[in-house]
Amino acid sequence: MAEIELKTAPADFRFPTTNQTRHCFARYIEYHRCVNDKGDETADCEKFAKYYRSLCPGEWSAPMAMDEGRA
């Protein structure tokens, strides 16, 4: 698998000054909606994966993947 380059997700008007936990969760859900709609290997979904990986702490991403059977 190729090395993933993390970048900050673009600003989202839904989360102007709030705790970024909701922003993290929203991007995580957007990614999985995209995967369910378009398939696991779709390049369109990769931007959502990058967004949630940059927003969500690594300690959260690993357990989420394990809960889904991906890790």
Coordinates of C-alpha atoms in Angstrom, one line a residue:
M1 CA 0.0 0.0 0.0
A2 CA 1.3 3.5 -0.8
E3 CA 2.3 5.9 1.9
I4 CA -0.5 8.2 2.9
E5 CA 0.3 11.9 2.9
L6 CA -1.8 13.7 5.6
K7 CA -3.1 17.2 5.0
T8 CA -5.5 19.3 6.9
A9 CA -9.1 19.0 5.7
P10 CA -10.6 22.1 4.2
A11 CA -12.8 24.4 6.4
D12 CA -16.4 23.2 6.8
F13 CA -19.0 25.9 7.5
R14 CA -20.9 23.4 9.7
F15 CA -18.1 23.5 12.3
P16 CA -16.9 27.1 12.5
T17 CA -15.7 27.2 16.1
T18 CA -16.9 23.9 17.6
N19 CA -15.0 21.1 19.0
Q20 CA -13.5 19.2 16.1
T21 CA -14.9 15.8 17.3
R22 CA -18.0 16.4 15.3
H23 CA -16.1 17.4 12.3
C24 CA -14.0 14.3 12.5
F25 CA -17.1 12.1 12.8
A26 CA -18.9 13.8 9.9
R27 CA -15.9 13.2 7.6
Y28 CA -15.6 9.6 8.8
I29 CA -19.3 9.1 7.9
E30 CA -18.9 10.8 4.6
Y31 CA -16.1 8.5 3.7
H32 CA -18.1 5.4 4.5
R33 CA -21.1 6.6 2.6
C34 CA -18.9 7.1 -0.4
V35 CA -17.4 3.6 -0.1
N36 CA -20.9 2.1 0.3
D37 CA -22.1 4.0 -2.8
K38 CA -19.1 3.8 -5.1
G39 CA -17.0 0.9 -3.8
D40 CA -13.9 0.4 -1.7
E41 CA -11.3 1.1 -4.4
T42 CA -12.8 4.4 -5.7
A43 CA -10.5 7.4 -6.0
D44 CA -13.5 9.7 -5.3
C45 CA -13.6 8.4 -1.7
E46 CA -9.9 8.9 -1.1
K47 CA -10.4 12.6 -0.3
F48 CA -12.8 11.8 2.5
A49 CA -10.4 9.2 3.9
K50 CA -7.6 11.9 3.9
Y51 CA -9.9 14.4 5.6
Y52 CA -11.0 12.1 8.4
R53 CA -7.5 10.8 8.9
S54 CA -6.2 14.3 9.3
L55 CA -8.9 15.4 11.7
C56 CA -9.4 12.3 13.8
P57 CA -6.7 11.3 16.3
G58 CA -4.9 8.0 15.5
E59 CA -6.2 6.6 18.7
W60 CA -9.7 6.9 17.4
S61 CA -9.1 5.7 13.8
A62 CA -7.6 2.3 14.8
P63 CA -10.5 1.2 17.1
M64 CA -13.0 2.3 14.5
A65 CA -11.3 0.2 11.9
M66 CA -11.1 -2.8 14.3
D67 CA -14.8 -2.5 15.1
E68 CA -15.6 -2.7 11.4
G69 CA -13.2 -5.7 10.9
R70 CA -10.8 -3.7 8.7
A71 CA -7.8 -4.0 10.9

